C-alpha atoms as a printed R data frame, in Angstrom:
    type eleno elety resid chain resno       x       y       z
1   ATOM     1    CA   MET     A     1 -13.145  -4.385  11.221
2   ATOM     2    CA   ALA     A     2  -9.689  -2.873  10.824
3   ATOM     3    CA   THR     A     3  -8.268  -1.552   7.544
4   ATOM     4    CA   THR     A     4  -4.637  -1.749   6.462
5   ATOM     5    CA   LEU     A     5  -3.520   0.342   3.458
6   ATOM     6    CA   PHE     A     6  -0.746  -1.296   1.490
7   ATOM     7    CA   ASP     A     7   1.435   1.310  -0.283
8   ATOM     8    CA   ALA     A     8   3.201   0.679  -3.624
9   ATOM     9    CA   SER     A     9   6.312  -0.718  -1.943
10  ATOM    10    CA   ALA     A    10   4.227  -3.382  -0.170
11  ATOM    11    CA   LEU     A    11   2.260  -4.128  -3.358
12  ATOM    12    CA   VAL     A    12   5.479  -4.633  -5.365
13  ATOM    13    CA   TYR     A    13   6.870  -6.937  -2.639
14  ATOM    14    CA   TRP     A    14   3.630  -8.922  -2.722
15  ATOM    15    CA   LEU     A    15   3.602  -9.236  -6.515
16  ATOM    16    CA   PHE     A    16   7.268  -9.817  -7.150
17  ATOM    17    CA   VAL     A    17   8.006 -13.243  -5.675
18  ATOM    18    CA   GLU     A    18  11.788 -12.691  -5.966
19  ATOM    19    CA   SER     A    19  11.681  -9.638  -3.723
20  ATOM    20    CA   PRO     A    20  13.304  -9.894  -0.335
21  ATOM    21    CA   CYS     A    21  10.090  -9.270   1.586
22  ATOM    22    CA   HIS     A    22   7.601 -11.200  -0.629
23  ATOM    23    CA   ASP     A    23   6.937 -13.949   1.919
24  ATOM    24    CA   GLU     A    24   6.339 -11.647   4.869
25  ATOM    25    CA   VAL     A    25   4.073  -9.319   2.887
26  ATOM    26    CA   ASN     A    26   2.148 -12.308   1.545
27  ATOM    27    CA   ASP     A    27   1.797 -13.640   5.094
28  ATOM    28    CA   ALA     A    28   0.614 -10.221   6.308
29  ATOM    29    CA   LEU     A    29  -2.010 -10.051   3.560
30  ATOM    30    CA   ARG     A    30  -3.257 -13.517   4.467
31  ATOM    31    CA   TRP     A    31  -3.304 -12.462   8.092
32  ATOM    32    CA   VAL     A    32  -5.373  -9.357   7.336
33  ATOM    33    CA   ILE     A    33  -7.859 -11.274   5.229
34  ATOM    34    CA   GLY     A    34  -8.000 -14.124   7.683
35  ATOM    35    CA   ARG     A    35  -9.015 -11.754  10.452
36  ATOM    36    CA   GLY     A    36 -11.888 -10.526   8.267
37  ATOM    37    CA   ASP     A    37 -10.228  -7.096   7.948
38  ATOM    38    CA   ASP     A    38  -9.922  -4.938   4.872
39  ATOM    39    CA   ALA     A    39  -6.768  -4.683   2.723
40  ATOM    40    CA   LEU     A    40  -6.802  -1.355   0.881
41  ATOM    41    CA   ALA     A    41  -4.705   0.068  -1.964
42  ATOM    42    CA   CYS     A    42  -4.872   3.544  -3.450
43  ATOM    43    CA   ALA     A    43  -5.765   3.629  -7.122
44  ATOM    44    CA   SER     A    44  -2.788   5.923  -7.688
45  ATOM    45    CA   SER     A    45  -0.417   3.326  -6.211
46  ATOM    46    CA   LEU     A    46  -1.238   1.027  -9.100
47  ATOM    47    CA   ASN     A    47   0.599   3.441 -11.416
48  ATOM    48    CA   GLU     A    48   3.764   3.286  -9.370
49  ATOM    49    CA   THR     A    49   3.442  -0.450  -8.887
50  ATOM    50    CA   TYR     A    50   3.074  -1.007 -12.633
51  ATOM    51    CA   TYR     A    51   6.054   1.181 -13.441
52  ATOM    52    CA   THR     A    52   8.226  -0.578 -10.893
53  ATOM    53    CA   LEU     A    53   7.249  -4.075 -12.051
54  ATOM    54    CA   VAL     A    54   7.982  -3.294 -15.722
55  ATOM    55    CA   HIS     A    55  11.081  -1.126 -15.347
56  ATOM    56    CA   HIS     A    56  12.777  -2.663 -12.336
57  ATOM    57    CA   CYS     A    57  11.455  -6.197 -11.854
58  ATOM    58    CA   GLY     A    58  11.513  -7.441 -15.440
59  ATOM    59    CA   PHE     A    59   7.776  -7.929 -15.881
60  ATOM    60    CA   SER     A    60   6.391  -7.768 -19.417
61  ATOM    61    CA   GLU     A    61   3.436  -5.517 -20.180
62  ATOM    62    CA   ALA     A    62   1.057  -8.455 -20.029
63  ATOM    63    CA   GLU     A    63   2.540  -9.740 -16.753
64  ATOM    64    CA   ALA     A    64   2.314  -6.297 -15.139
65  ATOM    65    CA   ARG     A    65  -1.313  -5.902 -16.163
66  ATOM    66    CA   GLN     A    66  -2.152  -9.336 -14.784
67  ATOM    67    CA   ALA     A    67  -0.377  -8.410 -11.549
68  ATOM    68    CA   LEU     A    68  -2.569  -5.274 -11.285
69  ATOM    69    CA   ARG     A    69  -5.641  -7.475 -11.898
70  ATOM    70    CA   ASN     A    70  -4.527  -9.590  -8.965
71  ATOM    71    CA   VAL     A    71  -4.376  -6.459  -6.808
72  ATOM    72    CA   VAL     A    72  -7.890  -5.390  -7.865
73  ATOM    73    CA   ASP     A    73  -9.175  -8.941  -7.207
74  ATOM    74    CA   VAL     A    74  -7.781  -9.028  -3.634
75  ATOM    75    CA   PHE     A    75  -7.721  -5.460  -2.397
76  ATOM    76    CA   SER     A    76 -10.342  -2.777  -1.952
77  ATOM    77    CA   ILE     A    77  -9.288   0.096  -4.161
78  ATOM    78    CA   ALA     A    78  -9.622   3.635  -2.822
79  ATOM    79    CA   PRO     A    79 -10.102   6.306  -5.533
80  ATOM    80    CA   THR     A    80  -7.714   9.148  -5.980
81  ATOM    81    CA   SER     A    81 -10.343  11.832  -5.730
82  ATOM    82    CA   GLU     A    82  -9.995  15.608  -5.963
83  ATOM    83    CA   LYS     A    83 -10.208  15.720  -2.168
84  ATOM    84    CA   VAL     A    84  -7.255  13.317  -1.930
85  ATOM    85    CA   VAL     A    85  -5.222  15.412  -4.404
86  ATOM    86    CA   TRP     A    86  -5.879  18.659  -2.559
87  ATOM    87    CA   ARG     A    87  -4.993  17.154   0.775
88  ATOM    88    CA   ALA     A    88  -1.823  15.692  -0.770
89  ATOM    89    CA   LEU     A    89  -0.836  19.055  -2.201
90  ATOM    90    CA   GLU     A    90  -1.178  20.649   1.255
91  ATOM    91    CA   SER     A    91   0.658  17.823   2.995
92  ATOM    92    CA   ASP     A    92   3.972  17.905   4.812
93  ATOM    93    CA   GLU     A    93   5.083  14.725   3.024
94  ATOM    94    CA   THR     A    94   8.248  15.441   1.013
95  ATOM    95    CA   ASP     A    95   7.248  13.074  -1.820
96  ATOM    96    CA   TYR     A    96   4.009  13.797  -3.704
97  ATOM    97    CA   GLU     A    97   3.165  10.106  -4.252
98  ATOM    98    CA   ASP     A    98   3.576   9.481  -0.513
99  ATOM    99    CA   ALA     A    99   1.421  12.485   0.163
100 ATOM   100    CA   VAL     A   100  -1.353  11.010  -1.980
101 ATOM   101    CA   VAL     A   101  -1.148   7.720  -0.087
102 ATOM   102    CA   HIS     A   102  -1.125   9.522   3.266
103 ATOM   103    CA   ALA     A   103  -4.170  11.593   2.263
104 ATOM   104    CA   CYS     A   104  -5.949   8.428   1.046
105 ATOM   105    CA   ALA     A   105  -5.170   6.761   4.367
106 ATOM   106    CA   GLU     A   106  -6.508   9.678   6.375
107 ATOM   107    CA   LEU     A   107  -9.675  10.078   4.360
108 ATOM   108    CA   ASN     A   108 -10.351   6.306   4.539
109 ATOM   109    CA   GLN     A   109  -9.568   6.250   8.298
110 ATOM   110    CA   VAL     A   110  -7.207   3.290   7.986
111 ATOM   111    CA   ASP     A   111  -5.662   1.684  11.066
112 ATOM   112    CA   ALA     A   112  -2.172   1.189   9.602
113 ATOM   113    CA   ILE     A   113  -0.107   1.853   6.508
114 ATOM   114    CA   LEU     A   114   2.014  -1.124   5.470
115 ATOM   115    CA   SER     A   115   5.103   0.343   3.866
116 ATOM   116    CA   TYR     A   116   8.793  -0.318   3.295
117 ATOM   117    CA   ASP     A   117   9.517   3.280   2.355
118 ATOM   118    CA   ARG     A   118  11.879   4.497   5.087
119 ATOM   119    CA   ARG     A   119  11.223   8.181   4.395
120 ATOM   120    CA   ALA     A   120   7.440   8.073   4.032
121 ATOM   121    CA   PHE     A   121   4.744   8.784   6.568
122 ATOM   122    CA   LEU     A   122   7.096   9.791   9.358
123 ATOM   123    CA   GLY     A   123   4.808  12.487  10.729
124 ATOM   124    CA   SER     A   124   1.611  10.527  10.229
125 ATOM   125    CA   GLU     A   125  -0.810   9.880  13.022
126 ATOM   126    CA   ILE     A   126  -1.580   6.616  11.319
127 ATOM   127    CA   PRO     A   127   0.988   4.005  12.266
128 ATOM   128    CA   LYS     A   128   3.383   2.935   9.533
129 ATOM   129    CA   VAL     A   129   4.490  -0.678   9.883
130 ATOM   130    CA   ASP     A   130   6.166  -3.391   7.928
131 ATOM   131    CA   ALA     A   131   4.531  -6.804   7.579
132 ATOM   132    CA   ARG     A   132   6.038  -8.240  10.731
133 ATOM   133    CA   GLY     A   133   5.045  -5.210  12.765
134 ATOM   134    CA   LEU     A   134   1.520  -5.458  11.469
135 ATOM   135    CA   MET     A   135   1.169  -9.128  12.412
136 ATOM   136    CA   ALA     A   136   2.636  -8.369  15.848
137 ATOM   137    CA   GLY     A   137  -0.329  -6.143  16.393
138 ATOM   138    CA   GLY     A   138   1.597  -3.016  17.174
139 ATOM   139    CA   ALA     A   139  -0.357  -0.862  14.760
140 ATOM   140    CA   TRP     A   140  -3.899  -1.614  15.773
141 ATOM   141    CA   ARG     A   141  -6.056   0.799  17.604
142 ATOM   142    CA   THR     A   142  -7.898  -0.787  20.434
143 ATOM   143    CA   GLU     A   143 -11.634  -0.473  20.609
144 ATOM   144    CA   GLY     A   144 -13.479  -0.461  23.968
């Protein structure tokens, strides 16, 4: 079973149907689940997702909370543990929130990070892909 970590940008695109990448992220999520693979989100990404939905996408408090419930219903949620925080603090990532996601991805041994953040995860050994790249299979490690 493969695991794809969806960062906050991917979660926002999935939840905000008016976003330019909603359909492709939705298709990628269906593709991951249809393969029997795991879709993972970092607990800390829910904070950023909530903030973006309320302050940039026009969601009400109630709508944003329901959106987060949808994430928790569909995704496995990785905790933001002390180990994740320490690894993030020691990371080369220029943005702390990206460092937390990167550390979470490493500690959970994910196969790919689905992200639309152009500056994030550039030095990561874990492939960063968008939804189309994920479904094209370019991010998957092959197992013998």
